[in-house]
Short mmCIF file of C-alpha atoms in Angstrom, two decimals:
data_model
loop_
_atom_site.label_atom_id
_atom_site.label_comp_id
_atom_site.label_asym_id
_atom_site.label_seq_id
_atom_site.Cartn_x
_atom_site.Cartn_y
_atom_site.Cartn_z
CA MET A 1099 -34.55 87.50 -44.98
CA LYS A 1100 -32.05 88.25 -47.56
CA LEU A 1101 -29.28 91.16 -46.81
CA ALA A 1102 -28.16 90.78 -50.28
CA SER A 1103 -27.02 94.46 -50.64
CA LYS A 1104 -29.64 96.11 -53.99
CA SER A 1105 -27.13 97.97 -55.16
CA THR A 1106 -24.90 95.16 -55.87
CA VAL A 1107 -26.89 92.52 -56.91
CA THR A 1108 -28.54 94.80 -59.26
CA THR A 1109 -25.58 96.58 -60.89
CA SER A 1110 -24.31 92.57 -61.40
CA LEU A 1111 -27.09 93.49 -64.19
CA LEU A 1112 -25.07 96.64 -65.89
CA ALA A 1113 -21.91 94.48 -66.11
CA LEU A 1114 -23.43 91.92 -68.63
CA SER A 1115 -24.24 95.37 -70.45
CA LEU A 1116 -20.81 96.91 -70.69
CA VAL A 1117 -19.70 96.05 -73.62
CA LEU A 1118 -15.95 95.25 -73.42
CA SER A 1119 -14.30 97.50 -76.10
CA ALA A 1120 -9.98 98.78 -75.76
CA CYS A 1121 -10.79 102.73 -76.05
CA SER A 1122 -6.80 105.28 -75.71
CA SER A 1123 -6.78 106.72 -72.95
CA ASP A 1124 -7.33 110.96 -72.86
CA GLY A 1125 -4.35 112.26 -71.41
CA ASN A 1126 -1.05 110.75 -71.46
CA ASP A 1127 -1.12 108.94 -68.60
CA PRO A 1128 -4.63 106.47 -68.06
CA MET A 1129 -3.34 104.93 -65.13
CA ALA A 1130 -3.64 108.56 -63.14
CA ASP A 1131 -6.12 109.30 -65.33
CA ALA A 1132 -7.78 105.56 -63.92
CA GLU A 1133 -7.66 106.82 -60.47
CA ALA A 1134 -8.85 110.41 -60.70
CA ALA A 1135 -12.34 107.91 -62.89
CA PHE A 1136 -12.61 106.15 -59.86
CA ALA A 1137 -12.36 108.72 -57.01
CA GLU A 1138 -15.27 110.32 -58.77
CA ASN A 1139 -17.26 107.54 -59.12
CA ASP A 1140 -16.94 107.41 -62.62
CA PHE A 1141 -15.98 103.96 -63.20
CA ARG A 1142 -16.59 102.74 -66.29
CA GLY A 1143 -14.39 105.22 -66.91
CA ALA A 1144 -11.65 103.97 -65.22
CA ARG A 1145 -12.41 101.22 -66.89
CA ILE A 1146 -12.22 102.28 -70.01
CA TYR A 1147 -8.18 104.13 -68.55
CA LEU A 1148 -7.86 101.00 -67.15
CA MET A 1149 -8.02 99.05 -70.25
CA SER A 1150 -5.26 101.03 -71.93
CA ALA A 1151 -3.02 101.07 -69.34
CA LEU A 1152 -2.88 97.08 -69.18
CA LYS A 1153 -2.78 97.37 -72.59
CA GLU A 1154 0.44 98.36 -72.39
CA ASP A 1155 2.00 96.15 -68.86
CA THR A 1156 -0.35 94.02 -69.13
CA ALA A 1157 0.77 92.03 -65.37
CA ASP A 1158 1.10 96.16 -63.93
CA PRO A 1159 -0.23 95.26 -60.80
CA ALA A 1160 -1.69 98.59 -59.91
CA ALA A 1161 -3.67 98.45 -62.57
CA ASN A 1162 -4.69 94.75 -62.23
CA LEU A 1163 -5.31 95.60 -58.72
CA LEU A 1164 -7.11 98.90 -59.57
CA TYR A 1165 -9.13 96.99 -62.76
CA GLY A 1166 -10.45 94.03 -60.30
CA LYS A 1167 -11.63 97.07 -57.40
CA THR A 1168 -13.92 98.69 -60.79
CA LEU A 1169 -15.29 95.66 -62.36
CA LEU A 1170 -16.77 94.50 -58.38
CA ARG A 1171 -18.03 97.74 -58.24
CA LEU A 1172 -19.67 97.33 -61.57
CA GLY A 1173 -20.96 94.46 -60.25
CA ASP A 1174 -18.54 92.03 -62.68
CA GLY A 1175 -17.35 89.56 -61.09
CA VAL A 1176 -15.78 87.51 -64.17
CA GLY A 1177 -13.66 90.11 -64.94
CA ALA A 1178 -12.28 91.11 -61.15
CA GLU A 1179 -11.71 87.56 -60.58
CA ALA A 1180 -9.28 87.51 -63.53
CA ALA A 1181 -7.92 90.09 -62.47
CA LEU A 1182 -7.31 89.49 -59.68
CA LYS A 1183 -5.17 86.09 -60.24
CA LYS A 1184 -2.56 88.36 -61.68
CA LEU A 1185 -1.84 88.90 -58.55
CA SER A 1186 -0.90 85.87 -57.36
CA GLY A 1187 1.57 85.32 -55.32
CA ASN A 1188 2.11 89.41 -54.78
CA ALA A 1189 3.30 89.59 -51.76
CA GLU A 1190 2.60 94.02 -51.28
CA TYR A 1191 -1.12 93.03 -52.14
CA GLU A 1192 -1.88 89.37 -50.55
CA ALA A 1193 -4.14 90.69 -47.75
CA GLU A 1194 -5.91 92.50 -49.59
CA VAL A 1195 -6.07 90.59 -52.87
CA LYS A 1196 -8.42 87.70 -50.30
CA SER A 1197 -11.39 89.98 -49.62
CA LEU A 1198 -12.09 91.92 -52.76
CA MET A 1199 -11.90 88.16 -54.32
CA ALA A 1200 -13.76 87.00 -52.01
CA HIS A 1201 -16.17 90.53 -53.10
CA ALA A 1202 -16.11 88.17 -56.78
CA LEU A 1203 -16.62 85.08 -55.32
CA LEU A 1204 -19.26 86.17 -54.12
CA LEU A 1205 -20.85 88.24 -57.27
CA ARG A 1206 -20.29 85.43 -59.48
CA ASN A 1207 -22.36 83.72 -57.47
CA MET A 1208 -19.84 80.78 -55.81
CA PRO A 1209 -20.89 81.21 -52.21
CA GLU A 1210 -18.93 78.54 -50.49
CA ARG A 1211 -15.90 79.42 -52.08
CA ALA A 1212 -16.25 83.55 -50.94
CA LEU A 1213 -17.12 81.91 -47.43
CA ALA A 1214 -13.40 79.88 -47.48
CA LEU A 1215 -11.76 83.51 -47.77
CA THR A 1216 -13.06 85.49 -45.01
CA ASP A 1217 -11.68 83.48 -42.36
CA ASN A 1218 -8.66 85.39 -40.46
CA PRO A 1219 -8.98 88.88 -42.57
CA ASP A 1220 -6.47 91.02 -42.16
CA PRO A 1221 -7.37 93.87 -39.80
CA GLU A 1222 -7.20 96.29 -42.34
CA ASN A 1223 -10.09 94.63 -45.17
CA ALA A 1224 -12.23 93.17 -41.28
CA ASN A 1225 -14.68 94.80 -42.75
CA LEU A 1226 -15.23 93.74 -46.48
CA ALA A 1227 -14.45 91.14 -45.46
CA TYR A 1228 -17.23 90.78 -42.22
CA TRP A 1229 -19.41 92.42 -45.39
CA VAL A 1230 -18.88 89.58 -47.64
CA LYS A 1231 -19.09 86.74 -44.62
CA ALA A 1232 -23.03 87.87 -43.89
CA GLN A 1233 -24.04 87.74 -47.47
CA ALA A 1234 -22.38 84.54 -47.80
CA LEU A 1235 -23.78 83.67 -45.26
CA LEU A 1236 -27.30 84.84 -45.89
CA ALA A 1237 -27.18 83.05 -49.59
CA LEU A 1238 -26.38 79.40 -48.57
CA ASP A 1239 -29.53 80.30 -45.96
CA ARG A 1240 -27.08 79.90 -42.91
CA GLU A 1241 -28.74 83.08 -40.64
CA GLU A 1242 -27.74 83.26 -38.14
CA GLU A 1243 -24.49 82.63 -38.86
CA ALA A 1244 -24.64 85.52 -41.01
CA VAL A 1245 -26.30 87.81 -38.15
CA ALA A 1246 -23.24 86.73 -36.11
CA ALA A 1247 -20.79 87.76 -38.47
CA LEU A 1248 -22.57 91.66 -38.90
CA SER A 1249 -22.38 91.69 -35.04
CA ASP A 1250 -18.73 90.51 -35.19
CA GLY A 1251 -18.35 93.59 -38.34
CA LEU A 1252 -19.43 95.63 -35.91
CA ALA A 1253 -17.87 95.04 -33.34
CA ALA A 1254 -14.20 94.87 -35.01
CA ALA A 1255 -15.98 98.99 -36.82
CA PRO A 1256 -18.91 99.94 -35.33
CA ASN A 1257 -18.94 103.73 -37.80
CA ASP A 1258 -18.27 100.88 -41.35
CA PRO A 1259 -21.38 102.36 -43.34
CA GLY A 1260 -21.43 99.28 -45.47
CA LEU A 1261 -22.07 96.88 -42.26
CA LEU A 1262 -24.13 99.48 -40.78
CA ALA A 1263 -26.44 100.12 -43.79
CA LEU A 1264 -26.45 96.60 -44.45
CA ARG A 1265 -27.90 95.86 -40.46
CA GLY A 1266 -29.99 98.83 -41.48
CA ASN A 1267 -31.69 96.18 -43.71
CA TYR A 1268 -31.95 93.94 -41.99
CA GLU A 1269 -33.59 96.00 -39.17
CA VAL A 1270 -36.12 97.12 -42.20
CA ASP A 1271 -37.18 92.77 -43.27
CA ARG A 1272 -37.05 92.56 -39.05
CA ARG A 1273 -39.92 95.70 -39.63
CA ASN A 1274 -37.71 97.91 -36.47
CA ILE A 1275 -37.80 100.60 -38.92
CA SER A 1276 -37.49 103.00 -35.88
CA ALA A 1277 -33.65 101.26 -35.66
CA ALA A 1278 -33.73 101.08 -39.35
CA ARG A 1279 -33.37 104.76 -39.27
CA ARG A 1280 -30.89 105.06 -36.99
CA THR A 1281 -29.16 102.84 -38.26
CA ALA A 1282 -29.42 104.93 -41.84
CA ALA A 1283 -28.19 108.28 -40.18
CA LEU A 1284 -25.09 107.15 -38.26
CA ALA A 1285 -23.91 105.56 -41.76
CA LEU A 1286 -24.17 108.33 -43.43
CA LYS A 1287 -22.94 109.75 -40.38
CA HIS A 1288 -19.55 108.12 -41.22
CA ASP A 1289 -20.05 108.86 -44.76
CA PRO A 1290 -22.52 110.90 -46.42
CA GLU A 1291 -21.94 109.27 -50.30
CA ASN A 1292 -22.50 106.33 -48.89
CA LEU A 1293 -24.24 104.26 -52.04
CA ASP A 1294 -25.37 101.64 -49.35
CA ALA A 1295 -26.31 104.06 -47.01
CA LEU A 1296 -28.10 106.37 -49.11
CA LEU A 1297 -30.42 103.44 -50.87
CA LEU A 1298 -31.54 102.87 -46.88
CA SER A 1299 -32.61 106.10 -46.14
CA GLY A 1300 -34.60 106.09 -49.82
CA GLN A 1301 -36.12 103.48 -48.63
CA LEU A 1302 -37.15 104.78 -45.00
CA ALA A 1303 -38.40 107.38 -46.68
CA LEU A 1304 -40.27 105.86 -48.64
CA MET A 1305 -41.83 103.58 -46.52
CA ARG A 1306 -42.65 106.38 -44.28
CA GLN A 1307 -43.82 107.37 -47.44
CA ASP A 1308 -42.25 110.53 -47.97
CA LEU A 1309 -41.67 110.38 -52.36
CA PRO A 1310 -40.22 114.02 -52.65
CA ALA A 1311 -37.09 112.65 -49.17
CA ALA A 1312 -37.34 109.33 -51.27
CA LYS A 1313 -36.18 111.05 -54.45
CA ALA A 1314 -33.69 113.48 -53.24
CA THR A 1315 -31.89 110.66 -51.71
CA PHE A 1316 -31.70 109.03 -53.93
CA GLY A 1317 -31.11 111.23 -56.77
CA LYS A 1318 -28.58 112.70 -54.56
CA SER A 1319 -26.92 109.19 -55.08
CA LEU A 1320 -27.42 108.94 -58.80
CA GLU A 1321 -25.45 112.05 -58.98
CA LEU A 1322 -22.51 110.29 -56.76
CA TYR A 1323 -22.72 107.48 -58.71
CA PRO A 1324 -24.38 107.41 -62.37
CA ASP A 1325 -23.09 104.32 -63.25
CA SER A 1326 -25.06 102.75 -61.01
CA ILE A 1327 -28.54 101.70 -62.16
CA THR A 1328 -30.15 101.19 -58.57
CA PRO A 1329 -30.23 104.91 -57.53
CA LEU A 1330 -31.67 105.37 -61.26
CA PHE A 1331 -34.59 102.92 -61.03
CA SER A 1332 -35.68 104.13 -57.65
CA VAL A 1333 -35.06 107.54 -59.37
CA ALA A 1334 -37.96 106.18 -61.56
CA ALA A 1335 -39.72 104.21 -59.21
CA VAL A 1336 -40.02 107.45 -56.99
CA ASP A 1337 -41.14 109.31 -59.77
CA ALA A 1338 -43.62 106.54 -61.38
CA ASP A 1339 -45.49 106.51 -57.41
CA LEU A 1340 -44.96 110.56 -57.25
CA GLY A 1341 -48.16 109.68 -61.22
CA ASN A 1342 -44.63 111.85 -63.31
CA ALA A 1343 -44.89 109.13 -65.76
CA LYS A 1344 -43.49 110.94 -67.95
CA ASP A 1345 -40.25 111.12 -66.08
CA ALA A 1346 -40.35 108.25 -64.88
CA LYS A 1347 -40.66 106.47 -68.45
CA ALA A 1348 -37.60 108.30 -69.45
CA SER A 1349 -34.60 107.35 -66.42
CA LEU A 1350 -36.38 103.54 -66.95
CA LYS A 1351 -35.12 104.12 -70.70
CA ARG A 1352 -31.83 104.67 -70.01
CA ILE A 1353 -31.18 101.82 -67.84
CA LEU A 1354 -32.87 99.39 -70.97
CA GLU A 1355 -29.95 101.57 -73.29
CA LEU A 1356 -27.66 100.47 -70.59
CA ALA A 1357 -28.53 97.19 -69.75
CA PRO A 1358 -31.10 95.78 -72.21
CA GLY A 1359 -33.61 93.42 -71.65
CA HIS A 1360 -32.93 94.06 -67.75
CA PRO A 1361 -36.17 93.17 -66.24
CA MET A 1362 -37.39 95.36 -63.64
CA ALA A 1363 -36.95 98.37 -65.66
CA LEU A 1364 -39.82 96.22 -67.52
CA PHE A 1365 -41.85 95.16 -64.91
CA LEU A 1366 -42.19 99.23 -63.41
CA MET A 1367 -42.90 99.65 -67.78
CA ALA A 1368 -45.26 97.15 -67.60
CA ARG A 1369 -46.38 98.87 -63.69
CA ILE A 1370 -47.04 101.94 -65.62
CA ALA A 1371 -48.90 100.71 -68.60
CA PHE A 1372 -50.93 98.75 -66.52
CA ASN A 1373 -52.24 101.79 -64.59
CA ASP A 1374 -52.73 104.05 -67.74
CA GLY A 1375 -54.51 101.12 -68.24
CA ASP A 1376 -53.91 98.97 -70.51
CA ILE A 1377 -53.12 95.87 -70.43
CA ASP A 1378 -52.31 94.38 -72.86
CA ARG A 1379 -49.24 96.57 -73.52
CA ALA A 1380 -48.90 95.33 -69.41
CA HIS A 1381 -49.16 91.97 -70.74
CA ASP A 1382 -46.17 92.04 -73.01
CA LEU A 1383 -43.89 93.86 -71.01
CA ALA A 1384 -44.58 91.63 -67.74
CA GLN A 1385 -43.69 88.63 -70.88
CA GLY A 1386 -40.91 90.31 -72.20
CA ALA A 1387 -39.02 90.16 -68.32
CA GLY A 1388 -39.34 85.62 -69.05
CA GLU A 1389 -38.43 84.55 -65.95
CA ALA A 1390 -36.13 86.86 -64.20
CA LEU A 1391 -38.91 88.46 -62.71
CA ASP A 1392 -40.52 84.89 -61.01
CA ASP A 1393 -39.06 85.20 -57.77
CA VAL A 1394 -39.59 89.10 -57.77
CA PRO A 1395 -42.91 89.41 -55.88
CA GLY A 1396 -44.67 92.98 -57.20
CA ALA A 1397 -43.95 91.78 -60.34
CA ALA A 1398 -45.98 87.82 -59.35
CA LEU A 1399 -48.33 90.25 -57.92
CA LEU A 1400 -48.87 92.64 -61.13
CA ARG A 1401 -48.82 88.86 -63.84
CA GLY A 1402 -51.70 87.16 -61.16
CA GLU A 1403 -53.39 90.89 -61.68
CA ILE A 1404 -53.48 91.50 -65.79
CA ALA A 1405 -54.73 87.73 -65.36
CA TYR A 1406 -57.49 88.28 -64.14
CA LEU A 1407 -58.62 91.52 -66.03
CA GLN A 1408 -57.88 89.69 -69.16
CA GLY A 1409 -59.95 87.25 -67.85
CA ASN A 1410 -57.31 84.57 -67.15
CA HIS A 1411 -59.33 83.26 -63.99
CA GLU A 1412 -57.81 79.99 -62.83
CA GLN A 1413 -54.12 81.07 -63.77
CA ALA A 1414 -54.99 83.98 -61.44
CA ILE A 1415 -55.51 81.81 -59.39
CA GLU A 1416 -52.74 79.86 -59.69
CA ARG A 1417 -50.25 82.75 -59.35
CA LEU A 1418 -51.99 84.66 -57.08
CA ARG A 1419 -51.94 82.03 -54.66
CA LYS A 1420 -47.75 81.59 -55.31
CA PHE A 1421 -47.43 85.06 -54.59
CA LEU A 1422 -49.11 84.89 -51.46
CA VAL A 1423 -47.33 81.98 -50.01
CA GLY A 1424 -44.56 84.12 -49.84
CA MET A 1425 -46.22 87.24 -48.66
CA PRO A 1426 -49.14 86.17 -46.82
CA GLY A 1427 -51.38 88.30 -45.51
CA HIS A 1428 -50.95 91.04 -47.82
CA VAL A 1429 -53.99 93.24 -48.84
CA GLN A 1430 -54.15 93.91 -52.55
CA GLY A 1431 -52.87 89.88 -53.33
CA THR A 1432 -55.71 87.99 -50.68
CA THR A 1433 -58.48 91.23 -52.89
CA VAL A 1434 -56.95 89.81 -56.00
CA LEU A 1435 -57.45 86.56 -55.23
CA GLY A 1436 -60.39 86.52 -53.53
CA SER A 1437 -62.84 87.91 -56.74
CA ALA A 1438 -61.07 85.42 -58.61
CA LEU A 1439 -62.29 83.32 -56.65
CA ALA A 1440 -65.22 84.80 -56.31
CA ALA A 1441 -65.02 84.31 -60.32
CA VAL A 1442 -65.41 80.73 -61.29
CA GLY A 1443 -67.43 79.89 -58.42
CA ASN A 1444 -65.54 79.55 -54.98
CA GLU A 1445 -67.16 81.68 -52.98
CA ILE A 1446 -67.15 79.93 -49.87
CA GLU A 1447 -62.54 79.67 -50.47
CA ALA A 1448 -63.02 83.08 -51.71
CA TYR A 1449 -64.79 84.78 -47.92
CA GLU A 1450 -62.20 82.31 -46.19
CA LEU A 1451 -59.37 83.44 -47.54
CA VAL A 1452 -60.76 87.01 -47.30
CA LYS A 1453 -62.08 87.68 -43.97
CA PRO A 1454 -59.20 87.28 -41.51
CA ALA A 1455 -57.43 90.09 -43.72
CA ALA A 1456 -60.73 92.33 -44.11
CA GLN A 1457 -61.31 92.13 -39.84
CA ARG A 1458 -56.92 93.62 -39.95
CA ALA A 1459 -57.15 96.98 -39.43
CA ASN A 1460 -55.08 98.06 -42.69
CA ALA A 1461 -57.89 96.58 -44.97
CA THR A 1462 -59.00 98.82 -48.12
CA PRO A 1463 -62.27 99.20 -48.95
CA GLN A 1464 -62.78 97.24 -52.00
CA LEU A 1465 -61.35 94.16 -50.07
CA LEU A 1466 -64.09 95.71 -47.32
CA ALA A 1467 -66.71 95.53 -49.66
CA LEU A 1468 -65.64 91.41 -51.37
CA ALA A 1469 -65.23 90.82 -47.13
CA ALA A 1470 -68.68 91.91 -47.53
CA ARG A 1471 -70.73 90.61 -50.69
CA LEU A 1472 -68.74 87.22 -49.81
CA GLY A 1473 -70.03 87.06 -46.14
CA LYS A 1474 -73.79 88.60 -46.59
CA LEU A 1475 -73.66 84.79 -49.16
CA GLN A 1476 -73.05 82.75 -46.13
CA ASN A 1477 -75.21 84.95 -43.74
CA ASP A 1478 -71.50 86.27 -41.36
CA PRO A 1479 -72.71 88.30 -38.73
CA LEU A 1480 -69.21 90.23 -39.02
CA ALA A 1481 -70.85 90.69 -43.56
CA ALA A 1482 -72.07 93.92 -41.95
CA GLY A 1483 -68.78 95.91 -40.08
CA PHE A 1484 -67.45 95.00 -42.80
CA GLU A 1485 -69.98 96.12 -44.90
CA SER A 1486 -69.81 99.41 -42.47
CA ARG A 1487 -66.09 99.91 -42.84
CA ALA A 1488 -65.78 99.59 -46.21
CA GLN A 1489 -67.90 103.32 -46.19
CA VAL A 1490 -66.31 106.30 -46.82
CA PRO A 1491 -67.65 109.08 -44.69
CA GLU A 1492 -69.54 111.97 -47.59
CA GLY A 1493 -67.80 115.07 -48.53
CA ARG A 1494 -64.32 113.38 -46.89
CA ASN A 1495 -62.08 112.35 -50.48
CA ASP A 1496 -58.96 113.59 -48.88
CA ILE A 1497 -59.12 110.88 -46.50
CA ALA A 1498 -55.97 108.61 -47.80
CA LEU A 1499 -54.73 113.22 -47.77
CA LYS A 1500 -54.84 113.26 -44.40
CA MET A 1501 -53.27 109.54 -43.23
CA THR A 1502 -50.86 109.94 -45.12
CA ASP A 1503 -50.05 113.97 -43.67
CA ALA A 1504 -50.52 112.09 -40.07
CA GLY A 1505 -48.07 109.48 -40.86
CA GLN A 1506 -45.83 112.29 -41.63
CA ALA A 1507 -46.83 113.90 -38.60
CA ILE A 1508 -45.68 110.75 -36.92
CA ALA A 1509 -42.25 110.48 -38.53
CA ASN A 1510 -40.43 112.80 -37.70
CA LYS A 1511 -42.21 112.98 -34.48
CA GLN A 1512 -44.67 115.79 -34.69
CA TRP A 1513 -46.98 114.37 -32.22
CA SER A 1514 -49.29 117.46 -31.74
CA LYS A 1515 -50.19 118.27 -35.37
CA ALA A 1516 -50.78 114.08 -35.14
CA GLU A 1517 -53.28 114.21 -33.39
CA SER A 1518 -55.31 117.77 -34.61
CA ILE A 1519 -55.19 115.37 -37.97
CA TYR A 1520 -56.66 112.19 -35.76
CA ALA A 1521 -59.13 114.32 -33.77
CA ASP A 1522 -60.93 115.23 -37.60
CA LEU A 1523 -60.90 111.65 -38.43
CA ARG A 1524 -62.21 110.80 -36.14
CA ALA A 1525 -64.72 113.52 -35.42
CA SER A 1526 -66.25 113.23 -39.60
CA GLY A 1527 -66.88 109.42 -39.07
CA LEU A 1528 -63.43 106.75 -39.28
CA ASP A 1529 -63.31 106.30 -34.89
CA GLY A 1530 -64.62 102.70 -36.41
CA ASN A 1531 -60.89 102.94 -38.26
CA ALA A 1532 -58.88 100.67 -36.62
CA ILE A 1533 -56.04 102.21 -38.02
CA VAL A 1534 -56.94 105.49 -36.91
CA MET A 1535 -57.81 104.86 -33.69
CA ASN A 1536 -54.37 102.01 -32.89
CA ASN A 1537 -52.41 105.07 -34.26
CA SER A 1538 -54.41 108.09 -32.12
CA ALA A 1539 -53.43 105.59 -28.97
CA LEU A 1540 -50.23 105.81 -29.39
CA VAL A 1541 -50.25 109.56 -29.85
CA GLN A 1542 -51.51 109.92 -26.93
CA LEU A 1543 -48.97 107.86 -24.99
CA GLU A 1544 -46.36 110.43 -26.96
CA LEU A 1545 -48.16 113.44 -25.21
CA ASP A 1546 -48.38 112.04 -22.38
CA ASN A 1547 -52.24 111.62 -22.45
CA LYS A 1548 -52.63 107.66 -20.66
CA SER A 1549 -56.45 107.41 -19.98
CA GLU A 1550 -56.53 108.68 -23.91
CA ALA A 1551 -54.02 106.92 -24.61
CA VAL A 1552 -55.02 102.77 -24.09
CA ARG A 1553 -59.14 104.03 -24.03
CA PHE A 1554 -57.93 104.89 -28.06
CA ALA A 1555 -56.26 101.20 -28.44
CA ARG A 1556 -58.75 99.65 -26.43
CA ALA A 1557 -61.49 100.81 -29.28
CA ALA A 1558 -58.26 99.60 -32.17
CA PHE A 1559 -58.09 96.12 -30.74
CA ALA A 1560 -61.56 95.83 -30.76
CA LEU A 1561 -62.34 96.11 -33.91
CA THR A 1562 -59.06 93.80 -35.28
CA PRO A 1563 -58.37 91.29 -32.01
CA ASP A 1564 -54.93 89.74 -34.39
CA ASP A 1565 -52.64 91.96 -35.74
CA PRO A 1566 -49.87 91.58 -33.99
CA ASN A 1567 -49.37 95.89 -34.17
CA VAL A 1568 -53.03 96.12 -32.74
CA LEU A 1569 -51.80 93.74 -30.49
CA ASP A 1570 -48.86 95.22 -29.28
CA THR A 1571 -50.31 99.04 -29.38
CA LEU A 1572 -52.39 98.20 -26.02
CA GLY A 1573 -50.39 96.19 -24.62
CA TRP A 1574 -47.89 98.67 -24.26
CA THR A 1575 -50.00 101.54 -23.20
CA LEU A 1576 -51.97 98.95 -20.22
CA LEU A 1577 -47.30 99.37 -19.37
CA GLN A 1578 -47.02 102.74 -19.80
CA SER A 1579 -49.54 103.79 -18.27
CA GLY A 1580 -49.44 101.54 -15.44
CA GLN A 1581 -53.62 100.01 -15.65
CA ASP A 1582 -52.07 96.09 -15.86
CA LYS A 1583 -49.23 95.43 -16.60
CA THR A 1584 -50.08 91.38 -16.26
CA GLU A 1585 -52.26 92.24 -19.05
CA ALA A 1586 -49.89 93.61 -20.95
CA LEU A 1587 -47.56 90.72 -21.34
CA LYS A 1588 -50.74 88.34 -22.22
CA LEU A 1589 -50.56 91.25 -25.20
CA LEU A 1590 -47.78 91.63 -25.83
CA ARG A 1591 -46.88 87.84 -25.64
CA GLN A 1592 -49.52 87.39 -28.32
CA ALA A 1593 -48.18 90.27 -30.72
CA SER A 1594 -44.40 88.47 -31.33
CA SER A 1595 -46.04 85.24 -31.51
CA ARG A 1596 -47.30 86.39 -34.62
CA ALA A 1597 -44.92 89.11 -35.55
CA PRO A 1598 -41.26 86.83 -34.06
CA GLY A 1599 -38.99 89.21 -36.11
CA ASN A 1600 -40.35 92.78 -35.24
CA LEU A 1601 -37.24 93.77 -32.19
CA GLU A 1602 -39.92 96.65 -31.37
CA ILE A 1603 -42.61 94.07 -30.31
CA ARG A 1604 -39.34 91.73 -28.82
CA TRP A 1605 -38.68 94.88 -26.69
CA HIS A 1606 -41.79 95.51 -25.46
CA LEU A 1607 -41.82 92.20 -24.05
CA ALA A 1608 -38.98 92.83 -22.73
CA ASN A 1609 -39.81 95.22 -20.33
CA ALA A 1610 -43.48 93.20 -19.82
CA LEU A 1611 -42.05 90.20 -18.46
CA ALA A 1612 -39.61 92.72 -16.68
CA ALA A 1613 -42.25 94.33 -14.67
CA ASN A 1614 -43.99 91.12 -13.89
CA GLY A 1615 -40.32 89.57 -11.89
CA LYS A 1616 -39.98 87.22 -15.09
CA VAL A 1617 -36.62 88.35 -15.26
CA ALA A 1618 -34.79 85.50 -16.30
CA ASP A 1619 -37.09 85.80 -19.71
CA ALA A 1620 -36.65 89.22 -20.11
CA LYS A 1621 -32.98 88.85 -20.06
CA ARG A 1622 -32.88 86.62 -22.73
CA VAL A 1623 -35.80 88.58 -24.86
CA ILE A 1624 -32.55 91.68 -24.76
CA ALA A 1625 -29.75 89.12 -25.66
CA SER A 1626 -30.74 88.11 -28.97
CA LEU A 1627 -32.08 92.50 -29.03
CA LYS A 1628 -28.77 93.44 -27.98
CA ALA A 1629 -26.67 92.85 -31.13
CA PHE A 1630 -28.90 95.64 -33.30
CA ALA A 1631 -29.10 97.97 -30.81
CA SER A 1632 -27.78 102.03 -31.52
CA ALA A 1633 -26.16 103.43 -29.40
CA ASP A 1634 -29.76 105.27 -28.09
CA GLN A 1635 -30.86 101.67 -28.13
CA GLN A 1636 -27.80 99.43 -26.26
CA ALA A 1637 -29.11 102.60 -23.74
CA GLN A 1638 -31.83 102.00 -22.46
CA ILE A 1639 -31.24 98.38 -22.50
CA ASP A 1640 -28.20 98.75 -20.02
CA LYS A 1641 -30.70 100.13 -18.03
CA LEU A 1642 -33.58 98.13 -17.80
CA LEU A 1643 -30.44 95.31 -17.00
CA ALA A 1644 -29.70 97.58 -14.38
CA ARG A 1645 -32.98 97.24 -12.83
CA LEU A 1646 -33.21 94.00 -13.78
#
């Protein structure tokens, strides 16, 4: 798990492409012009004005301080450190410089040195110190300490948008999406123009498949921070998903002008070419990014897909195996790797790979069809079920759109609308689809139709008994309906063991433990949740603790 600030990491690539050429100010006061540009988030402009001001007085402390801050915003840790060093021994700026220097060292990939500067921060600069401390600890793989640092920071500054955005990213990593949405909203409430909060909000919109909302949020962040590649790339990615390839390519071209060879821009261009069917161009673009994409899961998947389609099956197998180590159960990766294994004659291994994935709720028709074909070769009775689930009801080519609409209705808490859509899907023959049945159960629970919720949850469980989300849904509906708290606890324990990082499942487990009289166990689970609870969640936790 990484809580790295997406904007900080990505904009460091932009800094590498900036040409540091001196330029004179248009006005008579370059320092005043620099301050105005900085206030407008025009960091490239501020940098140019400050270079002009520093030509007149290289030791000017105010100019060097603002220059260091500007370079930090541009992701240039090396330049920022050099500027801040000029303030060494300046008592007026000492406390502020300490935290800024820690940030510069973090950008230079020196987490241990950065960490050493975060102890006993000055109260006025504590927020940045806590943020850097959490990031540095994560870079050193000291996750528990990083979480504790973030918790301490929020205890000291509960309304700091940067720390809240960092917590939101943590909640996303833990797949606690509802909590992340609340955290993002809180961050934006305290600072509607905070870049990290805007990026988090856009990411969450993407996760609920609301592409127009994501584009609007990323577009706003781009207007506010025109020097940041992150929102520019995000807008390009959304345009690509919306099918606006022309607009996406224009944004990507702009990125490559700002940062030639930007690996993520090359990757997205490769993905667009791949989707257009130009496999050779996709291959060339992906290769152009070099080793910079080796740790990017999406790029690893794309390279594996390209290798498979070019007939390089062994290469595809090697790449996709590595990809699935970090992304176990990924549907598309599993499908392509299974197809590659089958293509080289390893049908048994291929089926062992795809069979568990085909039993999950999120299995695609392509994966199910592959599992059905391979299962028949192994004379597995489950093959017939896979084949049946792979079929799309005749005349229902709108299923994907309906599923998206239903998910959006759930995200907006439009329960009656969601139920209407799912009722239509069930009536169309999708009552054998685990996603439809699982989500139908959740909707019925919100509508207080508890018996129906349990019925649908059991149907989903019968289809995919090992899926942690399905286990969670059945356990939670049983607990909320009061039907069987013992079975609910058993199911929620299984769900939590399969998805230990899911905070929502752990919250459900805590409630089930309490309902079954296991007070000490419930309190232990609750203790692991409190640090990242929002105000609403904290109220629920306090209410449960009061009962205990």
